Short mmCIF file of C-alpha atoms and ligand atoms in Angstrom, two decimals:
data_model
loop_
_atom_site.label_atom_id
_atom_site.label_comp_id
_atom_site.label_asym_id
_atom_site.label_seq_id
_atom_site.Cartn_x
_atom_site.Cartn_y
_atom_site.Cartn_z
CA UNK E 29 110.77 23.88 108.10
CA UNK E 30 114.55 24.41 107.70
CA UNK E 31 114.24 27.55 109.81
CA UNK E 32 112.49 25.57 112.56
CA UNK E 33 115.18 22.86 112.43
CA UNK E 34 117.90 25.52 112.73
CA UNK E 35 116.08 26.94 115.75
CA UNK E 36 115.85 23.56 117.48
CA UNK E 37 119.51 22.64 116.84
CA UNK E 38 120.98 25.83 118.32
CA UNK E 39 118.64 26.02 121.28
CA UNK E 40 119.35 25.41 124.93
CA UNK E 41 116.31 27.31 126.16
CA UNK E 42 112.87 25.71 126.04
CA UNK E 43 110.93 26.66 122.94
CA UNK E 44 107.48 27.92 123.90
CA UNK E 45 105.25 26.34 121.26
CA UNK E 46 102.62 28.96 120.43
CA UNK E 47 101.04 26.79 117.73
CA UNK E 48 100.38 23.96 120.15
CA UNK E 49 99.08 26.31 122.86
CA UNK E 50 96.84 28.10 120.32
CA UNK E 51 95.40 24.78 119.15
CA UNK E 52 94.47 23.84 122.73
CA UNK E 53 92.85 27.25 123.27
CA UNK E 54 91.01 27.03 119.94
CA UNK E 55 89.58 23.61 120.89
CA UNK E 56 88.26 24.97 124.16
CA UNK E 57 86.70 27.92 122.29
CA UNK E 58 85.08 25.44 119.86
CA UNK E 59 83.50 23.61 122.82
CA UNK E 60 82.24 26.92 124.21
CA UNK E 61 80.90 27.94 120.79
CA UNK E 62 79.00 24.66 120.50
CA UNK E 63 77.37 25.20 123.92
CA UNK E 64 76.57 28.79 122.89
CA UNK E 65 74.87 27.60 119.69
CA UNK E 66 72.78 25.06 121.62
CA UNK E 67 71.67 27.72 124.09
CA UNK E 68 71.02 30.62 121.70
CA UNK E 69 70.20 28.93 118.38
CA UNK E 70 72.97 30.80 116.59
CA UNK E 71 76.76 30.78 116.56
CA UNK E 72 79.01 33.49 117.98
CA UNK E 73 79.54 35.87 115.03
CA UNK E 74 82.66 37.79 114.03
CA UNK E 75 82.57 40.57 111.40
CA UNK E 76 85.94 41.10 109.73
CA UNK E 77 86.38 44.40 107.91
CA UNK E 78 89.25 44.98 105.49
CA UNK E 79 89.66 48.21 103.53
CA UNK E 80 92.00 47.98 100.54
CA UNK E 81 94.30 45.29 99.16
CA UNK E 82 97.36 45.35 101.46
CA UNK E 83 98.81 41.82 100.90
CA UNK E 84 99.84 41.24 104.54
CA UNK E 85 96.41 42.36 105.77
CA UNK E 86 94.71 40.06 103.24
CA UNK E 87 96.69 37.11 104.64
CA UNK E 88 95.82 38.04 108.25
CA UNK E 89 92.11 38.36 107.41
CA UNK E 90 92.07 35.03 105.57
CA UNK E 91 93.76 33.31 108.55
CA UNK E 92 91.31 34.85 111.01
CA UNK E 93 88.29 33.69 108.98
CA UNK E 94 89.71 30.18 108.62
CA UNK E 95 90.38 29.91 112.37
CA UNK E 96 86.91 31.31 113.14
CA UNK E 97 85.36 28.52 111.07
CA UNK E 98 87.50 25.91 112.90
CA UNK E 99 86.39 27.41 116.22
CA UNK E 100 82.65 27.19 115.46
CA UNK E 101 82.38 30.95 115.00
CA UNK E 102 80.47 32.43 112.05
CA UNK E 103 82.57 34.99 110.22
CA UNK E 104 81.12 37.82 108.14
CA UNK E 105 83.75 39.28 105.80
CA UNK E 106 83.43 42.86 104.53
CA UNK E 107 86.17 43.34 101.95
CA UNK E 108 85.98 46.96 100.87
CA UNK E 109 87.68 48.87 98.09
CA UNK E 110 90.57 51.18 99.10
CA UNK E 111 88.48 54.14 97.86
CA UNK E 112 85.85 53.49 100.59
CA UNK E 113 85.19 56.78 102.38
CA UNK E 114 85.33 57.23 106.15
CA UNK E 115 81.59 57.99 106.18
CA UNK E 116 80.84 54.73 104.36
CA UNK E 117 83.01 52.76 106.78
CA UNK E 118 81.36 54.39 109.80
CA UNK E 119 77.96 53.53 108.30
CA UNK E 120 79.02 49.87 108.04
CA UNK E 121 80.26 49.88 111.66
CA UNK E 122 76.89 51.28 112.77
CA UNK E 123 75.10 48.50 110.88
CA UNK E 124 77.34 45.84 112.47
CA UNK E 125 76.85 47.37 115.94
CA UNK E 126 73.12 46.73 115.49
CA UNK E 127 73.36 43.31 113.84
CA UNK E 128 72.21 40.63 116.32
CA UNK E 129 74.25 37.93 114.54
CA UNK E 130 77.48 39.90 114.99
CA UNK E 131 79.10 39.73 118.46
CA UNK E 132 82.60 40.84 117.50
CA UNK E 133 83.81 43.50 115.06
CA UNK E 134 87.38 43.45 113.84
CA UNK E 135 88.63 46.25 111.61
CA UNK E 136 91.96 45.16 110.15
CA UNK E 137 94.63 47.84 110.66
CA UNK E 138 96.27 49.79 109.16
CA UNK E 139 93.46 51.66 107.36
CA UNK E 140 94.16 53.78 104.26
CA UNK E 141 95.56 57.24 105.05
CA UNK E 142 92.30 59.09 104.26
CA UNK E 143 90.51 57.29 107.13
CA UNK E 144 90.96 58.32 110.77
CA UNK E 145 91.68 55.05 112.61
CA UNK E 146 90.77 56.37 116.02
CA UNK E 147 87.33 57.60 114.78
CA UNK E 148 86.62 54.14 113.42
CA UNK E 149 87.78 52.31 116.56
CA UNK E 150 85.73 54.65 118.76
CA UNK E 151 82.63 53.98 116.61
CA UNK E 152 82.70 50.25 117.42
CA UNK E 153 80.32 49.19 120.22
CA UNK E 154 82.75 48.50 123.14
CA UNK E 155 80.79 45.28 123.83
CA UNK E 156 81.76 44.05 120.32
CA UNK E 157 85.32 45.45 120.40
CA UNK E 158 87.09 42.06 120.26
CA UNK E 159 90.43 43.75 119.52
CA UNK E 160 90.16 45.65 122.82
CA UNK E 161 91.26 48.95 121.22
CA UNK E 162 88.20 51.08 122.11
CA UNK E 163 89.06 53.82 124.67
CA UNK E 164 86.43 52.37 127.04
CA UNK E 165 88.13 48.97 127.06
CA UNK E 166 91.58 50.58 127.28
CA UNK E 167 90.37 52.57 130.31
CA UNK E 168 88.87 49.51 132.00
CA UNK E 169 92.12 47.57 131.52
CA UNK E 170 94.11 50.47 132.96
CA UNK E 171 91.80 50.47 135.99
CA UNK E 172 92.32 46.72 136.42
CA UNK E 173 88.64 45.99 135.65
CA UNK E 174 87.13 43.29 133.43
CA UNK E 175 87.25 44.27 129.75
CA UNK E 176 87.93 42.95 126.27
CA UNK E 177 91.73 42.78 126.21
CA UNK E 178 93.94 43.21 123.09
CA UNK E 179 94.63 39.77 121.62
CA UNK E 180 98.43 39.88 121.26
CA UNK E 181 99.29 40.84 124.86
CA UNK E 182 96.57 38.48 126.12
CA UNK E 183 98.21 35.60 124.24
CA UNK E 184 101.62 36.57 125.66
CA UNK E 185 100.21 36.60 129.19
CA UNK E 186 98.63 33.17 128.76
CA UNK E 187 101.97 31.70 127.64
CA UNK E 188 103.81 33.37 130.54
CA UNK E 189 101.33 31.98 133.09
CA UNK E 190 101.70 28.56 131.53
CA UNK E 191 105.49 28.79 131.93
CA UNK E 192 105.68 30.37 135.36
CA UNK E 193 102.34 29.85 137.12
CA UNK E 194 102.10 32.79 139.50
CA UNK E 195 103.80 35.92 138.10
CA UNK E 196 103.51 37.90 141.35
CA UNK E 197 106.68 39.75 142.30
CA UNK E 198 108.50 38.99 139.05
CA UNK E 199 110.45 41.77 137.41
CA UNK E 200 108.98 42.29 133.92
CA UNK E 201 110.39 44.49 131.17
CA UNK E 202 108.33 45.34 128.09
CA UNK E 203 110.24 46.67 125.09
CA UNK E 204 107.91 48.95 123.09
CA UNK E 205 105.06 51.23 124.15
CA UNK E 206 102.53 50.91 121.31
CA UNK E 207 98.81 51.04 122.08
CA UNK E 208 98.23 47.58 120.62
CA UNK E 209 101.05 45.65 122.29
CA UNK E 210 103.45 47.42 124.68
CA UNK E 211 101.06 49.46 126.84
CA UNK E 212 98.33 46.80 127.30
CA UNK E 213 101.05 44.18 127.94
CA UNK E 214 102.49 46.33 130.73
CA UNK E 215 99.02 46.81 132.23
CA UNK E 216 98.30 43.08 132.16
CA UNK E 217 101.62 42.31 133.86
CA UNK E 218 100.89 44.97 136.47
CA UNK E 219 97.54 43.29 137.18
CA UNK E 220 99.49 40.08 137.81
CA UNK E 221 101.54 41.96 140.42
CA UNK E 222 104.75 42.10 138.42
CA UNK E 223 107.14 45.00 138.85
CA UNK E 224 106.95 46.47 135.36
CA UNK E 225 109.34 48.63 133.35
CA UNK E 226 108.53 49.85 129.83
CA UNK E 227 111.48 50.69 127.60
CA UNK E 228 111.32 52.52 124.25
CA UNK E 229 113.45 54.31 121.69
CA UNK E 230 114.46 57.06 124.14
CA UNK E 231 115.51 54.67 126.93
CA UNK E 232 119.14 54.99 127.97
CA UNK E 233 121.02 51.70 128.22
CA UNK E 234 118.31 49.38 126.96
CA UNK E 235 120.46 46.27 127.53
CA UNK E 236 120.92 47.09 131.20
CA UNK E 237 117.16 47.58 131.69
CA UNK E 238 116.36 44.32 129.89
CA UNK E 239 118.96 42.40 131.92
CA UNK E 240 116.92 43.03 135.09
CA UNK E 241 113.96 41.11 133.65
CA UNK E 242 112.70 37.73 134.84
CA UNK E 243 110.12 38.24 132.07
CA UNK E 244 111.09 40.08 128.89
CA UNK E 245 108.41 40.89 126.29
CA UNK E 246 109.79 42.44 123.11
CA UNK E 247 107.54 44.32 120.65
CA UNK E 248 109.66 46.83 118.75
CA UNK E 249 109.56 45.84 115.06
CA UNK E 250 113.37 45.66 114.69
CA UNK E 251 114.72 42.40 113.28
CA UNK E 252 116.84 40.39 115.78
CA UNK E 253 117.65 43.53 117.77
CA UNK E 254 117.74 41.90 121.22
CA UNK E 255 120.96 39.95 121.75
CA UNK E 256 122.28 37.66 124.51
CA UNK E 257 123.78 40.57 126.50
CA UNK E 258 120.24 41.92 127.12
CA UNK E 259 119.10 38.70 128.80
CA UNK E 260 119.20 37.74 132.49
CA UNK E 261 120.18 34.06 132.78
CA UNK E 262 117.02 32.01 133.20
CA UNK E 263 114.64 34.70 131.92
CA UNK E 264 111.45 33.92 129.99
CA UNK E 265 111.51 35.80 126.67
CA UNK E 266 108.40 36.51 124.59
CA UNK E 267 109.18 37.76 121.09
CA UNK E 268 106.22 39.61 119.54
CA UNK E 269 108.12 41.01 116.54
CA UNK E 270 107.42 39.87 112.99
CA UNK E 271 110.01 41.05 110.46
CA UNK E 272 110.54 39.82 106.90
CA UNK E 273 114.26 39.66 106.05
CA UNK E 274 116.50 38.23 103.33
CA UNK E 275 118.93 35.59 104.67
CA UNK E 276 121.21 33.44 102.53
CA UNK E 277 119.17 34.46 99.50
CA UNK E 278 115.92 33.40 101.17
CA UNK E 279 113.06 35.55 102.37
CA UNK E 280 112.12 34.59 105.90
CA UNK E 281 110.35 35.81 109.04
CA UNK E 282 112.35 36.66 112.16
CA UNK E 283 111.41 38.24 115.46
CA UNK E 284 112.83 41.21 117.34
CA UNK E 285 114.99 38.78 119.32
CA UNK E 286 118.13 37.08 118.01
CA UNK E 287 116.71 33.63 118.71
CA UNK E 288 119.95 31.61 118.57
CA UNK E 289 121.95 33.99 120.78
CA UNK E 290 119.17 34.58 123.31
CA UNK E 291 118.42 30.85 123.57
CA UNK E 292 121.88 30.28 125.06
CA UNK E 293 121.01 32.45 128.09
CA UNK E 294 117.22 32.40 128.59
CA UNK E 295 115.21 29.59 130.18
CA UNK E 296 112.48 29.75 127.54
CA UNK E 297 111.84 31.69 124.34
CA UNK E 298 108.98 31.98 121.85
CA UNK E 299 110.03 31.30 118.23
CA UNK E 300 109.10 33.39 115.19
CA UNK E 301 107.11 32.09 113.42
CA UNK E 302 105.11 29.77 115.67
CA UNK E 303 105.11 31.74 118.92
CA UNK E 304 102.98 34.81 119.60
CA UNK E 305 101.33 34.97 116.14
CA UNK E 306 99.10 31.86 116.45
CA UNK E 307 98.14 32.85 120.01
CA UNK E 308 96.97 36.27 118.78
CA UNK E 309 94.47 34.65 116.41
CA UNK E 310 93.32 32.11 119.02
CA UNK E 311 92.74 34.94 121.52
CA UNK E 312 90.60 36.75 118.93
CA UNK E 313 88.33 33.69 118.87
CA UNK E 314 88.32 33.56 122.67
CA UNK E 315 87.37 37.25 122.83
CA UNK E 316 84.56 36.72 120.30
CA UNK E 317 83.09 33.91 122.40
CA UNK E 318 83.37 36.02 125.58
CA UNK E 319 81.72 39.01 123.84
CA UNK E 320 78.94 36.78 122.47
CA UNK E 321 78.22 35.23 125.89
CA UNK E 322 78.15 38.67 127.53
CA UNK E 323 75.89 40.22 124.87
CA UNK E 324 73.39 37.37 124.70
CA UNK E 325 73.14 37.02 128.48
CA UNK E 326 72.77 40.80 128.74
CA UNK E 327 75.91 41.02 130.88
CA UNK E 328 77.91 43.15 128.44
CA UNK E 329 78.84 46.60 129.64
CA UNK E 330 76.55 49.01 127.75
CA UNK E 331 77.79 52.55 127.46
CA UNK E 332 74.94 54.48 125.77
P1 NDP I 22 105.16 50.05 116.87
O1 NDP I 22 106.01 50.46 115.73
O2 NDP I 22 103.82 50.66 117.03
O3 NDP I 22 105.98 50.27 118.22
C1 NDP I 22 107.31 49.92 118.32
C2 NDP I 22 107.81 50.27 119.69
O4 NDP I 22 109.18 49.87 119.78
C3 NDP I 22 107.78 51.78 119.98
O5 NDP I 22 107.30 52.01 121.26
C4 NDP I 22 109.24 52.21 119.83
O6 NDP I 22 109.62 53.27 120.71
C5 NDP I 22 109.96 50.95 120.24
N1 NDP I 22 111.29 50.92 119.61
C6 NDP I 22 111.58 51.01 118.29
N2 NDP I 22 112.92 50.99 118.12
C7 NDP I 22 113.47 50.91 119.33
C8 NDP I 22 114.80 50.87 119.81
N3 NDP I 22 115.84 50.90 118.98
N4 NDP I 22 115.01 50.78 121.14
C9 NDP I 22 113.98 50.74 121.99
N5 NDP I 22 112.68 50.78 121.61
C10 NDP I 22 112.43 50.87 120.29
O7 NDP I 22 105.05 48.46 116.76
P2 NDP I 22 103.95 47.43 117.35
O8 NDP I 22 103.93 47.46 118.81
O9 NDP I 22 102.68 47.57 116.60
O10 NDP I 22 104.59 46.05 116.84
C11 NDP I 22 105.89 45.66 117.25
C12 NDP I 22 106.27 44.39 116.51
O11 NDP I 22 105.34 43.36 116.83
C13 NDP I 22 106.23 44.50 114.99
O12 NDP I 22 107.25 43.69 114.45
C14 NDP I 22 104.88 43.92 114.61
O13 NDP I 22 104.84 43.37 113.31
C15 NDP I 22 104.75 42.84 115.65
N6 NDP I 22 103.37 42.45 115.97
C16 NDP I 22 103.11 41.13 116.04
C17 NDP I 22 101.88 40.68 116.37
C18 NDP I 22 101.65 39.22 116.47
O14 NDP I 22 100.52 38.77 116.48
N7 NDP I 22 102.71 38.41 116.60
C19 NDP I 22 100.77 41.60 116.61
C20 NDP I 22 101.15 42.99 116.61
C21 NDP I 22 102.42 43.38 116.28
P3 NDP I 22 109.02 54.76 120.58
O15 NDP I 22 107.63 54.69 121.13
O16 NDP I 22 109.93 55.56 121.42
O17 NDP I 22 109.05 55.11 119.13
#
């Protein structure tokens, strides 16, 4: 609460309220889920698989199941011991792929070191891949075709469209090139006809690249790394980063953007917490409803 008050007091830029936006999206998913239940006699179903006891992952999984319930989506938790073998996990994925009450499968990452993440992701039926990480969905997104899109970049795009309307012709810079945020974000912005630059740890003069951006999306995992000198006046800044830091003897969450400094130059900024995070979870619910509709109406891409 104090952190939020600090943010409001030092801000000149608009704060993009991800919590509010996520609530609106969640309500529209709940309406869709109710119509789905009336039509098909069952709710959209989301299987959530967690291997091990990583505290952060446990919190994420709990939040996702709570939001699923609020969205009218049935959630099926599979909380597995950290000693679960890869073969056992793949067996569970196979069972969920064939379960007619499960329309979305989410495997919480990271997985323990003895399990090959990419084997597990590839084993998920692409029609139930609500995280959008399966190579088939990644390929479809790259080709600009309809697919299940990773939740975090999808949430960022929705907020950007809400701020700017048409993104066509805007100069967009994405900081970070991970498979779950940076690369799909760049592809989504390209589909919206932005001119897109991706910067990463080997980029020379990062500040200069960022300063060209009408739209700056930052996903690097470095606390408050982006300062005012990296911002074009009037830019829209989306801060994906989530970093736990100690400040004034308190443990708190901050983004990859120095919120106070950047707010004095940008037109609008997402806060951390309360920006991209809530939208990611809401988009997971949206993807589950879309997957459920496609599967039950036999419109899902099948890749056998
Ligand atoms: P990764 O660690 O997978 O990727 C980080 C990216 O940032 C890499 O491409 C890396 O470059 C780049 N990078 C790191 N340091 C620098 C630097 N000094 N200059 C330029 N580029 C740099 O992280 P993720 O994409 O998975 O996540 C990024 C952040 O977003 C994290 O804080 C994470 O917690 C958060 N996150 C938040 C979500 C949400 O819902 N709000 C969801 C997912 C992630 P290179 O490739 O060259 O190494």
